[in-house]
Amino acid sequence: MTPIEFVSTFLVRPFSLAVRLFANLLAGHIMLSTFGGLCITLWSLRCLVAALPLSLFMLIALTGFEVLVAFLQAYIFTILTAVYIGGALHPEH
């Protein structure tokens, strides 16, 4: 039982936290770069410049959403880290 608890506490939980944080932040950055590229492409194609305000608005809205997600992920990361450390220090009853 001890090896399973050791692997779970010191390898699996930190890895799951890291993967969760990495995937959520990477997805947001990919969305921002996609809409940024769309804005640049629409600006360079003069015939589609009418759609530029919508894509620019979406880029600004997604930037605000990304900031919100960053704060939420920091909160979740902190809470889960505290729960994992608390569970490792105090045996469950």
Short mmCIF file of C-alpha atoms in Angstrom, two decimals:
data_model
loop_
_atom_site.label_atom_id
_atom_site.label_comp_id
_atom_site.label_asym_id
_atom_site.label_seq_id
_atom_site.Cartn_x
_atom_site.Cartn_y
_atom_site.Cartn_z
CA MET A 1 0.00 0.00 0.00
CA THR A 2 2.88 2.39 0.74
CA PRO A 3 4.31 2.40 -2.82
CA ILE A 4 0.87 3.17 -4.26
CA GLU A 5 0.37 6.10 -1.88
CA PHE A 6 3.87 7.37 -2.57
CA VAL A 7 3.37 7.29 -6.33
CA SER A 8 -0.07 8.87 -6.02
CA THR A 9 1.03 11.65 -3.69
CA PHE A 10 4.41 12.59 -5.11
CA LEU A 11 4.15 11.76 -8.81
CA VAL A 12 0.58 11.56 -10.08
CA ARG A 13 -0.97 14.56 -8.30
CA PRO A 14 1.74 17.11 -9.20
CA PHE A 15 1.78 15.79 -12.77
CA SER A 16 -2.00 16.11 -13.05
CA LEU A 17 -1.84 19.68 -11.74
CA ALA A 18 0.88 20.57 -14.23
CA VAL A 19 -0.95 19.02 -17.19
CA ARG A 20 -4.21 20.74 -16.22
CA LEU A 21 -2.57 24.15 -15.91
CA PHE A 22 -0.54 23.72 -19.11
CA ALA A 23 -3.49 22.55 -21.21
CA ASN A 24 -5.85 25.31 -20.07
CA LEU A 25 -3.33 28.10 -20.60
CA LEU A 26 -2.13 26.69 -23.92
CA ALA A 27 -5.70 26.52 -25.24
CA GLY A 28 -6.23 30.18 -24.39
CA HIS A 29 -3.00 31.24 -26.06
CA ILE A 30 -3.87 29.25 -29.18
CA MET A 31 -7.25 31.01 -29.38
CA LEU A 32 -5.59 34.40 -28.97
CA SER A 33 -2.99 33.71 -31.64
CA THR A 34 -5.69 32.40 -34.00
CA PHE A 35 -7.81 35.53 -33.69
CA GLY A 36 -4.70 37.72 -33.86
CA GLY A 37 -3.72 36.02 -37.11
CA LEU A 38 -7.27 36.46 -38.37
CA CYS A 39 -7.12 40.19 -37.63
CA ILE A 40 -3.82 40.53 -39.48
CA THR A 41 -5.12 38.51 -42.44
CA LEU A 42 -8.32 40.53 -42.68
CA TRP A 43 -6.34 43.76 -42.54
CA SER A 44 -4.05 42.63 -45.35
CA LEU A 45 -6.99 41.53 -47.54
CA ARG A 46 -8.66 44.83 -48.31
CA CYS A 47 -11.82 43.15 -49.64
CA LEU A 48 -12.58 41.61 -46.21
CA VAL A 49 -11.74 44.67 -44.11
CA ALA A 50 -15.45 44.99 -43.24
CA ALA A 51 -15.16 41.89 -41.03
CA LEU A 52 -12.16 43.32 -39.18
CA PRO A 53 -14.14 45.06 -36.39
CA LEU A 54 -15.89 41.81 -35.44
CA SER A 55 -12.65 39.84 -35.30
CA LEU A 56 -10.93 42.67 -33.42
CA PHE A 57 -13.77 42.73 -30.89
CA MET A 58 -13.48 38.96 -30.47
CA LEU A 59 -9.73 39.32 -29.93
CA ILE A 60 -10.31 41.89 -27.18
CA ALA A 61 -13.09 39.79 -25.61
CA LEU A 62 -10.92 36.64 -25.68
CA THR A 63 -8.04 38.55 -24.09
CA GLY A 64 -10.34 39.52 -21.21
CA PHE A 65 -11.58 35.94 -21.01
CA GLU A 66 -7.98 34.70 -20.95
CA VAL A 67 -7.21 36.98 -18.00
CA LEU A 68 -10.26 35.60 -16.18
CA VAL A 69 -9.19 32.03 -16.92
CA ALA A 70 -5.66 32.78 -15.70
CA PHE A 71 -6.98 34.02 -12.35
CA LEU A 72 -9.34 31.06 -12.08
CA GLN A 73 -6.55 28.59 -12.87
CA ALA A 74 -4.28 30.22 -10.29
CA TYR A 75 -7.04 29.88 -7.69
CA ILE A 76 -7.73 26.24 -8.58
CA PHE A 77 -4.01 25.43 -8.63
CA THR A 78 -3.57 26.98 -5.18
CA ILE A 79 -6.61 25.23 -3.68
CA LEU A 80 -5.69 21.83 -5.11
CA THR A 81 -2.08 22.21 -3.98
CA ALA A 82 -3.26 23.06 -0.46
CA VAL A 83 -5.63 20.07 -0.45
CA TYR A 84 -2.90 17.73 -1.71
CA ILE A 85 -0.36 18.97 0.83
CA GLY A 86 -2.95 18.83 3.62
CA GLY A 87 -3.83 15.27 2.64
CA ALA A 88 -0.17 14.29 2.61
CA LEU A 89 0.56 15.80 6.01
CA HIS A 90 -2.54 14.66 7.90
CA PRO A 91 -3.65 11.07 7.58
CA GLU A 92 -7.33 10.61 6.83
CA HIS A 93 -9.54 9.16 9.51
#
